Amino acid sequence: MVVKSGGGGGAEEGAAGAAVRRWVEAGGGRLVLDGGLATELEAHGADLNDPLWSAKCILSSPHLIRKVHLDYIEAGANIIITASYQATIQGFESKGFSKEQGENLLTKGVEIAHEAREMFLKQHPDQSTALRPILVAASIGSYGAYLADGSEYSGDYGEAGTLEFLKDFHRRRLQVLAEARPDLIAFETIPNKLEAQAYVELLEECNINIPSWFSFNSKDGVNVVSGDSLIECAKIANECAKVGAVGINCTPPRFIHSLILSIRKVTDKPILIYPNSGERYDAEKKEWVESTGVSDGDFVSYVGEWCKDGAALIGGCCRTTPNTIRAITRSLNQYYPAA
């Protein structure tokens, strides 16, 4: 069973969309994404008080990243997302690394994820990627993620908010990650229409042939966080044949239903959703506010509704854990009993 979004998109799907659909079909009609990386790294003792955030561990604790990836695969994840969300060449250069060293660190993030997959397959010889897709998605966070000032939750980049600036900022990073041969490229937490347009133009100009997904974030269930229309943002993704799936991440679970319905109006591409725990992020204190989210049980109670709405790829973002992903996997196995 393959879940189609059933929307009104008129763009040609292209090889990227076809690839994602094949993976979804191989997964029995759905794919499970992993959950929060930083949450788990901190639980294992990593100190992420750094502008590089999770990417700091590419330098200091690659074994911890590998362990977290492995934990998520063990929990049922079909897609593990690399620790490159806040990893940029510019960010590594600010730490005293050369451009070449920064590029090598980006590549290393993808290699760590590949290593985790190989470890799992060696530990579980009865498992096969032909029977259960296990894919590596290279994460590309927004310009705001690099700034580490919370602006990925506002989309307000001030004078830096021009198309050419954003393309120049992301170009080499995209090329390096693509050269590392992930299965997918995940453009995550896209806060505004301008950055989505920059990504589309870069995918074309750099002739990137690895399937990608575009994932936006929202704080009101209607628009992306900048106030731009989600429907307009999803249209931009839909019109790019190199984008294989469109969706939402790092957004409270209570908003996902309405956001899926909005996306379906403008695309037939597979829809992915990986909400956060529902907790609120305090950009000034650079921390999540406790007791503002939902439990794993409450989070997972939404999964059936999201499937009915048309989501084909489901996982978690900030503050979700392998236990969340394990519960999502169980719920999806009930929804798709043949999977």
C-alpha positions as a LaTeX table, in Angstrom:
\begin{tabular}{lrrr}
\hline
Residue & $x$ (\AA) & $y$ (\AA) & $z$ (\AA) \\
\hline
Met1 & 0.00 & 0.00 & 0.00 \\
Val2 & 1.41 & 3.37 & $-1.00$ \\
Val3 & $-0.03$ & 6.46 & 0.60 \\
Lys4 & $-0.58$ & 9.27 & $-1.91$ \\
Ser5 & $-1.10$ & 12.77 & $-0.73$ \\
Gly6 & $-4.09$ & 13.24 & $-2.97$ \\
Gly7 & $-3.69$ & 16.97 & $-3.45$ \\
Gly8 & $-3.92$ & 19.35 & $-6.32$ \\
Gly9 & $-0.27$ & 19.63 & $-7.31$ \\
Gly10 & 0.32 & 19.78 & $-11.01$ \\
Ala11 & 4.12 & 19.58 & $-11.17$ \\
Glu12 & 5.85 & 16.58 & $-12.70$ \\
Glu13 & 6.95 & 14.30 & $-9.87$ \\
Gly14 & 10.36 & 13.40 & $-11.30$ \\
Ala15 & 12.85 & 10.79 & $-10.16$ \\
Ala16 & 13.01 & 12.14 & $-6.60$ \\
Gly17 & 9.32 & 11.62 & $-5.93$ \\
Ala18 & 9.40 & 8.21 & $-7.59$ \\
Ala19 & 12.33 & 7.15 & $-5.39$ \\
Val20 & 10.55 & 8.22 & $-2.21$ \\
Arg21 & 7.40 & 6.38 & $-3.29$ \\
Arg22 & 9.41 & 3.19 & $-3.91$ \\
Trp23 & 10.89 & 3.43 & $-0.42$ \\
Val24 & 7.45 & 4.04 & 1.09 \\
Glu25 & 6.09 & 1.02 & $-0.74$ \\
Ala26 & 9.04 & $-1.09$ & 0.47 \\
Gly27 & 8.19 & 0.08 & 4.00 \\
Gly28 & 4.66 & $-1.27$ & 3.70 \\
Gly29 & 2.97 & 2.04 & 3.01 \\
Arg30 & 4.88 & 4.18 & 5.46 \\
Leu31 & 8.38 & 5.06 & 6.63 \\
Val32 & 9.43 & 5.89 & 10.18 \\
Leu33 & 11.82 & 8.79 & 10.71 \\
Asp34 & 14.08 & 9.03 & 13.74 \\
Gly35 & 13.62 & 11.44 & 16.65 \\
Gly36 & 15.53 & 14.18 & 18.43 \\
Leu37 & 19.30 & 13.92 & 18.18 \\
Ala38 & 20.40 & 16.61 & 20.64 \\
Thr39 & 18.10 & 15.28 & 23.37 \\
Glu40 & 19.72 & 11.88 & 23.19 \\
Leu41 & 23.27 & 13.17 & 22.87 \\
Glu42 & 22.78 & 15.18 & 26.05 \\
Ala43 & 21.28 & 12.13 & 27.76 \\
His44 & 24.53 & 10.31 & 26.96 \\
Gly45 & 26.58 & 13.09 & 28.54 \\
Ala46 & 27.36 & 15.41 & 25.60 \\
Asp47 & 27.70 & 19.13 & 26.33 \\
Leu48 & 25.94 & 20.94 & 23.48 \\
Asn49 & 26.26 & 24.46 & 24.83 \\
Asp50 & 27.85 & 25.61 & 21.60 \\
Pro51 & 26.71 & 27.34 & 18.39 \\
Leu52 & 27.43 & 24.08 & 16.55 \\
Trp53 & 24.88 & 22.29 & 18.78 \\
Ser54 & 24.66 & 18.59 & 17.81 \\
Ala55 & 27.31 & 19.09 & 15.14 \\
Lys56 & 29.82 & 19.69 & 17.94 \\
Cys57 & 29.80 & 15.93 & 18.49 \\
Ile58 & 31.09 & 15.31 & 14.96 \\
Leu59 & 34.28 & 16.83 & 16.37 \\
Ser60 & 34.27 & 15.64 & 19.95 \\
Ser61 & 32.10 & 12.53 & 20.26 \\
Pro62 & 31.37 & 10.78 & 16.95 \\
His63 & 30.81 & 7.53 & 18.88 \\
Leu64 & 27.85 & 9.12 & 20.65 \\
Ile65 & 26.25 & 10.16 & 17.36 \\
Arg66 & 26.77 & 6.63 & 16.04 \\
Lys67 & 25.15 & 5.18 & 19.17 \\
Val68 & 22.11 & 7.45 & 18.92 \\
His69 & 21.66 & 6.61 & 15.23 \\
Leu70 & 21.85 & 2.93 & 16.13 \\
Asp71 & 19.35 & 3.36 & 18.97 \\
Tyr72 & 16.86 & 4.88 & 16.55 \\
Ile73 & 17.32 & 2.11 & 13.99 \\
Glu74 & 16.78 & $-0.43$ & 16.79 \\
Ala75 & 13.59 & 1.47 & 17.70 \\
Gly76 & 12.24 & 0.99 & 14.18 \\
Ala77 & 13.39 & 4.05 & 12.27 \\
Asn78 & 13.71 & 3.66 & 8.51 \\
Ile79 & 15.44 & 7.03 & 8.10 \\
Ile80 & 18.23 & 8.43 & 10.26 \\
Ile81 & 19.07 & 12.10 & 9.90 \\
Thr82 & 22.69 & 13.18 & 10.13 \\
Ala83 & 24.13 & 15.52 & 12.74 \\
Ser84 & 24.67 & 18.28 & 10.19 \\
Tyr85 & 21.62 & 20.46 & 10.96 \\
Gln86 & 23.83 & 23.20 & 12.38 \\
Ala87 & 27.03 & 22.01 & 10.70 \\
Thr88 & 28.21 & 24.55 & 8.17 \\
Ile89 & 31.56 & 25.32 & 6.61 \\
Gln90 & 31.24 & 28.86 & 7.96 \\
Gly91 & 30.51 & 27.55 & 11.45 \\
Phe92 & 33.54 & 25.27 & 11.44 \\
Glu93 & 35.72 & 28.10 & 10.13 \\
Ser94 & 34.60 & 30.22 & 13.08 \\
Lys95 & 36.08 & 27.49 & 15.28 \\
Gly96 & 39.46 & 27.83 & 13.56 \\
Phe97 & 39.14 & 25.05 & 11.00 \\
Ser98 & 40.08 & 25.54 & 7.36 \\
Lys99 & 37.50 & 25.34 & 4.62 \\
Glu100 & 38.82 & 21.90 & 3.62 \\
Gln101 & 38.63 & 20.67 & 7.20 \\
Gly102 & 35.07 & 21.98 & 7.49 \\
Glu103 & 34.10 & 20.12 & 4.33 \\
Asn104 & 35.66 & 16.94 & 5.69 \\
Leu105 & 33.65 & 17.29 & 8.90 \\
Leu106 & 30.44 & 17.62 & 6.91 \\
Thr107 & 31.34 & 14.42 & 5.07 \\
Lys108 & 32.17 & 12.72 & 8.36 \\
Gly109 & 28.64 & 13.35 & 9.64 \\
Val110 & 27.23 & 11.33 & 6.74 \\
Glu111 & 29.86 & 8.63 & 7.18 \\
Ile112 & 28.91 & 8.21 & 10.85 \\
Ala113 & 25.30 & 7.54 & 9.85 \\
His114 & 26.41 & 5.02 & 7.21 \\
Glu115 & 28.54 & 3.29 & 9.86 \\
Ala116 & 25.55 & 3.03 & 12.23 \\
Arg117 & 23.50 & 1.39 & 9.50 \\
Glu118 & 26.27 & $-1.11$ & 8.74 \\
Met119 & 26.65 & $-1.90$ & 12.44 \\
Phe120 & 22.95 & $-2.64$ & 12.73 \\
Leu121 & 22.97 & $-4.92$ & 9.70 \\
Lys122 & 25.98 & $-6.82$ & 11.02 \\
Gln123 & 24.35 & $-7.21$ & 14.42 \\
His124 & 21.09 & $-8.34$ & 12.81 \\
Pro125 & 21.99 & $-10.61$ & 9.88 \\
Asp126 & 18.32 & $-11.55$ & 9.54 \\
Gln127 & 17.57 & $-7.93$ & 8.58 \\
Ser128 & 17.89 & $-6.69$ & 5.01 \\
Thr129 & 17.49 & $-3.26$ & 3.49 \\
Ala130 & 15.54 & $-5.00$ & 0.72 \\
Leu131 & 12.96 & $-6.02$ & 3.33 \\
Arg132 & 13.20 & $-2.92$ & 5.54 \\
Pro133 & 14.52 & 0.33 & 4.11 \\
Ile134 & 17.19 & 1.95 & 6.29 \\
Leu135 & 18.11 & 5.27 & 4.74 \\
Val136 & 20.51 & 8.09 & 5.58 \\
Ala137 & 19.24 & 11.66 & 5.18 \\
Ala138 & 21.82 & 14.45 & 5.23 \\
Ser139 & 20.41 & 17.35 & 7.22 \\
Ile140 & 20.61 & 20.94 & 6.01 \\
Gly141 & 19.38 & 23.42 & 8.56 \\
Ser142 & 18.33 & 26.95 & 7.73 \\
Tyr143 & 20.57 & 30.01 & 7.86 \\
Gly144 & 18.90 & 30.76 & 11.18 \\
Ala145 & 20.18 & 27.46 & 12.59 \\
Tyr146 & 23.74 & 28.57 & 11.81 \\
Leu147 & 23.12 & 31.88 & 13.60 \\
Ala148 & 22.10 & 29.89 & 16.69 \\
Asp149 & 19.92 & 32.78 & 17.85 \\
Gly150 & 16.53 & 31.12 & 17.46 \\
Ser151 & 15.82 & 32.83 & 14.14 \\
Glu152 & 14.93 & 29.51 & 12.52 \\
Tyr153 & 11.82 & 29.89 & 14.65 \\
Ser154 & 11.07 & 33.36 & 13.25 \\
Gly155 & 12.53 & 33.43 & 9.74 \\
Asp156 & 13.68 & 37.00 & 10.33 \\
Tyr157 & 17.19 & 37.30 & 8.87 \\
Gly158 & 17.35 & 41.09 & 8.64 \\
Glu159 & 19.72 & 42.36 & 5.97 \\
Ala160 & 20.89 & 38.79 & 5.24 \\
Gly161 & 17.44 & 37.91 & 4.00 \\
Thr162 & 18.16 & 38.05 & 0.26 \\
Leu163 & 17.95 & 35.23 & $-2.25$ \\
Glu164 & 21.54 & 35.50 & $-3.47$ \\
Phe165 & 22.96 & 35.69 & 0.05 \\
Leu166 & 21.16 & 32.53 & 1.11 \\
Lys167 & 22.23 & 30.69 & $-2.04$ \\
Asp168 & 25.85 & 31.69 & $-1.50$ \\
Phe169 & 25.64 & 30.61 & 2.13 \\
His170 & 24.23 & 27.13 & 1.43 \\
Arg171 & 25.83 & 26.28 & $-1.95$ \\
Arg172 & 29.08 & 24.56 & $-1.03$ \\
Arg173 & 27.54 & 22.83 & 1.98 \\
Leu174 & 24.90 & 21.29 & $-0.27$ \\
Gln175 & 27.52 & 20.15 & $-2.77$ \\
Val176 & 29.71 & 18.55 & $-0.10$ \\
Leu177 & 26.82 & 16.70 & 1.52 \\
Ala178 & 25.62 & 15.43 & $-1.86$ \\
Glu179 & 29.15 & 14.22 & $-2.66$ \\
Ala180 & 29.06 & 12.18 & 0.58 \\
Arg181 & 26.32 & 10.05 & $-1.03$ \\
Pro182 & 23.48 & 10.04 & 1.47 \\
Asp183 & 20.23 & 8.46 & 0.31 \\
Leu184 & 18.34 & 11.72 & 0.83 \\
Ile185 & 18.96 & 15.38 & 1.53 \\
Ala186 & 16.72 & 16.82 & 4.24 \\
Phe187 & 16.12 & 20.57 & 4.11 \\
Glu188 & 14.77 & 21.02 & 7.62 \\
Thr189 & 12.93 & 23.63 & 9.65 \\
Ile190 & 12.56 & 25.98 & 6.67 \\
Pro191 & 11.15 & 29.17 & 8.20 \\
Asn192 & 10.25 & 31.26 & 5.16 \\
Lys193 & 9.43 & 31.21 & 1.47 \\
Leu194 & 12.67 & 32.92 & 0.45 \\
Glu195 & 14.90 & 30.15 & 1.80 \\
Ala196 & 12.74 & 27.51 & 0.13 \\
Gln197 & 13.22 & 29.32 & $-3.18$ \\
Ala198 & 16.97 & 29.48 & $-2.57$ \\
Tyr199 & 17.09 & 25.73 & $-2.01$ \\
Val200 & 15.12 & 25.02 & $-5.19$ \\
Glu201 & 17.44 & 27.16 & $-7.28$ \\
Leu202 & 20.52 & 25.53 & $-5.75$ \\
Leu203 & 19.22 & 22.02 & $-6.42$ \\
Glu204 & 18.87 & 22.96 & $-10.08$ \\
Glu205 & 22.06 & 25.00 & $-10.44$ \\
Cys206 & 24.21 & 22.38 & $-8.67$ \\
Asn207 & 22.48 & 19.55 & $-10.55$ \\
Ile208 & 21.82 & 17.59 & $-7.36$ \\
Asn209 & 20.39 & 14.19 & $-8.24$ \\
Ile210 & 19.89 & 12.84 & $-4.74$ \\
Pro211 & 16.20 & 12.96 & $-3.71$ \\
Ser212 & 15.46 & 15.68 & $-1.18$ \\
Trp213 & 12.66 & 16.70 & 1.10 \\
Phe214 & 11.49 & 20.14 & 2.20 \\
Ser215 & 10.23 & 20.41 & 5.76 \\
Phe216 & 8.77 & 23.65 & 7.12 \\
Asn217 & 7.90 & 24.70 & 10.66 \\
Ser218 & 4.85 & 26.48 & 12.01 \\
Lys219 & 3.73 & 28.00 & 15.29 \\
Asp220 & 0.08 & 28.65 & 14.47 \\
Gly221 & $-1.07$ & 25.68 & 12.36 \\
Val222 & $-1.64$ & 27.91 & 9.32 \\
Asn223 & 1.55 & 29.65 & 8.21 \\
Val224 & 5.26 & 28.95 & 8.51 \\
Val225 & 6.98 & 30.69 & 11.40 \\
Ser226 & 7.87 & 33.82 & 9.39 \\
Gly227 & 4.18 & 34.40 & 8.65 \\
Asp228 & 4.57 & 33.31 & 5.02 \\
Ser229 & 1.76 & 31.13 & 3.73 \\
Leu230 & 2.48 & 27.43 & 4.13 \\
Ile231 & 0.53 & 26.78 & 0.94 \\
Glu232 & 2.81 & 29.15 & $-0.98$ \\
Cys233 & 5.88 & 27.49 & 0.51 \\
Ala234 & 4.60 & 24.02 & $-0.35$ \\
Lys235 & 3.93 & 25.17 & $-3.92$ \\
Ile236 & 7.59 & 26.09 & $-4.29$ \\
Ala237 & 8.60 & 22.59 & $-3.18$ \\
Asn238 & 5.97 & 20.98 & $-5.38$ \\
Glu239 & 7.24 & 22.72 & $-8.51$ \\
Cys240 & 10.75 & 21.30 & $-8.09$ \\
Ala241 & 11.15 & 17.81 & $-9.56$ \\
Lys242 & 14.21 & 17.24 & $-7.35$ \\
Val243 & 12.05 & 17.44 & $-4.21$ \\
Gly244 & 10.59 & 14.04 & $-3.40$ \\
Ala245 & 8.54 & 14.83 & $-0.29$ \\
Val246 & 7.12 & 17.87 & 1.48 \\
Gly247 & 6.18 & 18.30 & 5.10 \\
Ile248 & 6.50 & 19.74 & 8.58 \\
Asn249 & 8.99 & 19.36 & 11.41 \\
Cys250 & 9.75 & 20.94 & 14.79 \\
Thr251 & 6.12 & 21.97 & 15.24 \\
Pro252 & 3.71 & 21.07 & 18.08 \\
Pro253 & 1.69 & 17.90 & 17.37 \\
Arg254 & $-1.63$ & 19.71 & 17.81 \\
Phe255 & $-1.01$ & 21.74 & 14.63 \\
Ile256 & $-0.06$ & 18.86 & 12.33 \\
His257 & $-3.56$ & 17.85 & 11.18 \\
Ser258 & $-4.40$ & 21.25 & 9.69 \\
Leu259 & $-0.93$ & 21.64 & 8.19 \\
Ile260 & $-1.12$ & 18.29 & 6.37 \\
Leu261 & $-4.48$ & 19.28 & 4.90 \\
Ser262 & $-2.98$ & 22.57 & 3.68 \\
Ile263 & $-0.04$ & 20.82 & 2.02 \\
Arg264 & $-2.35$ & 18.32 & 0.33 \\
Lys265 & $-4.10$ & 21.16 & $-1.46$ \\
Val266 & $-1.02$ & 21.87 & $-3.56$ \\
Thr267 & 0.97 & 18.67 & $-3.91$ \\
Asp268 & 0.65 & 14.97 & $-4.68$ \\
Lys269 & 4.16 & 14.29 & $-3.37$ \\
Pro270 & 4.54 & 12.12 & $-0.26$ \\
Ile271 & 3.99 & 14.09 & 2.94 \\
Leu272 & 6.34 & 13.77 & 5.90 \\
Ile273 & 5.79 & 15.01 & 9.42 \\
Tyr274 & 8.08 & 14.88 & 12.41 \\
Pro275 & 6.79 & 17.19 & 15.14 \\
Asn276 & 8.60 & 18.17 & 18.29 \\
Ser277 & 7.29 & 17.18 & 21.71 \\
Gly278 & 5.10 & 20.27 & 21.82 \\
Glu279 & 7.41 & 22.03 & 24.26 \\
Arg280 & 8.20 & 25.70 & 23.77 \\
Tyr281 & 11.74 & 26.85 & 22.90 \\
Asp282 & 13.03 & 29.93 & 24.71 \\
Ala283 & 15.38 & 31.57 & 22.18 \\
Glu284 & 16.86 & 33.96 & 24.74 \\
Lys285 & 17.77 & 31.25 & 27.26 \\
Lys286 & 18.49 & 28.76 & 24.43 \\
Glu287 & 16.53 & 26.02 & 26.16 \\
Trp288 & 13.26 & 24.16 & 25.98 \\
Val289 & 10.64 & 25.08 & 28.57 \\
Glu290 & 9.74 & 21.98 & 30.55 \\
Ser291 & 6.15 & 20.88 & 31.17 \\
Thr292 & 4.87 & 22.57 & 28.01 \\
Gly293 & 4.79 & 19.45 & 25.84 \\
Val294 & 2.99 & 16.13 & 25.55 \\
Ser295 & 3.87 & 12.64 & 26.73 \\
Asp296 & 4.93 & 9.89 & 24.34 \\
Gly297 & 1.46 & 8.38 & 24.70 \\
Asp298 & $-0.26$ & 11.64 & 23.81 \\
Phe299 & 2.15 & 12.20 & 20.91 \\
Val300 & 1.50 & 8.76 & 19.47 \\
Ser301 & $-2.27$ & 9.12 & 19.86 \\
Tyr302 & $-2.13$ & 11.49 & 16.88 \\
Val303 & $-0.43$ & 9.00 & 14.55 \\
Gly304 & $-3.60$ & 7.34 & 13.24 \\
Glu305 & $-5.10$ & 10.72 & 12.38 \\
Trp306 & $-1.93$ & 11.80 & 10.57 \\
Cys307 & $-2.02$ & 8.59 & 8.51 \\
Lys308 & $-5.65$ & 9.21 & 7.57 \\
Asp309 & $-4.72$ & 12.76 & 6.63 \\
Gly310 & $-2.17$ & 11.40 & 4.17 \\
Ala311 & 1.21 & 11.44 & 5.92 \\
Ala312 & 3.48 & 8.69 & 4.60 \\
Leu313 & 6.66 & 9.45 & 6.57 \\
Ile314 & 6.29 & 9.99 & 10.32 \\
Gly315 & 8.81 & 10.57 & 13.09 \\
Gly316 & 9.82 & 13.02 & 15.78 \\
Cys317 & 11.96 & 16.13 & 16.14 \\
Cys318 & 13.26 & 18.02 & 19.17 \\
Arg319 & 12.72 & 16.41 & 22.58 \\
Thr320 & 11.44 & 13.12 & 21.17 \\
Thr321 & 13.40 & 9.95 & 21.94 \\
Pro322 & 13.84 & 6.34 & 20.81 \\
Asn323 & 10.89 & 5.48 & 23.06 \\
Thr324 & 8.76 & 7.89 & 21.01 \\
Ile325 & 9.91 & 6.29 & 17.77 \\
Arg326 & 9.34 & 2.80 & 19.17 \\
Ala327 & 5.77 & 3.78 & 20.05 \\
Ile328 & 5.22 & 5.36 & 16.60 \\
Thr329 & 6.47 & 2.14 & 14.98 \\
Arg330 & 4.04 & 0.05 & 17.03 \\
Ser331 & 1.18 & 2.38 & 16.16 \\
Leu332 & 1.99 & 2.30 & 12.45 \\
Asn333 & 2.27 & $-1.49$ & 12.50 \\
Gln334 & $-1.30$ & $-1.54$ & 13.80 \\
Tyr335 & $-2.43$ & 0.94 & 11.15 \\
Tyr336 & $-0.64$ & $-1.00$ & 8.41 \\
Pro337 & $-0.89$ & $-4.60$ & 9.68 \\
Ala338 & 0.75 & $-5.99$ & 6.54 \\
Ala339 & 3.86 & $-3.80$ & 7.03 \\
\hline
\end{tabular}
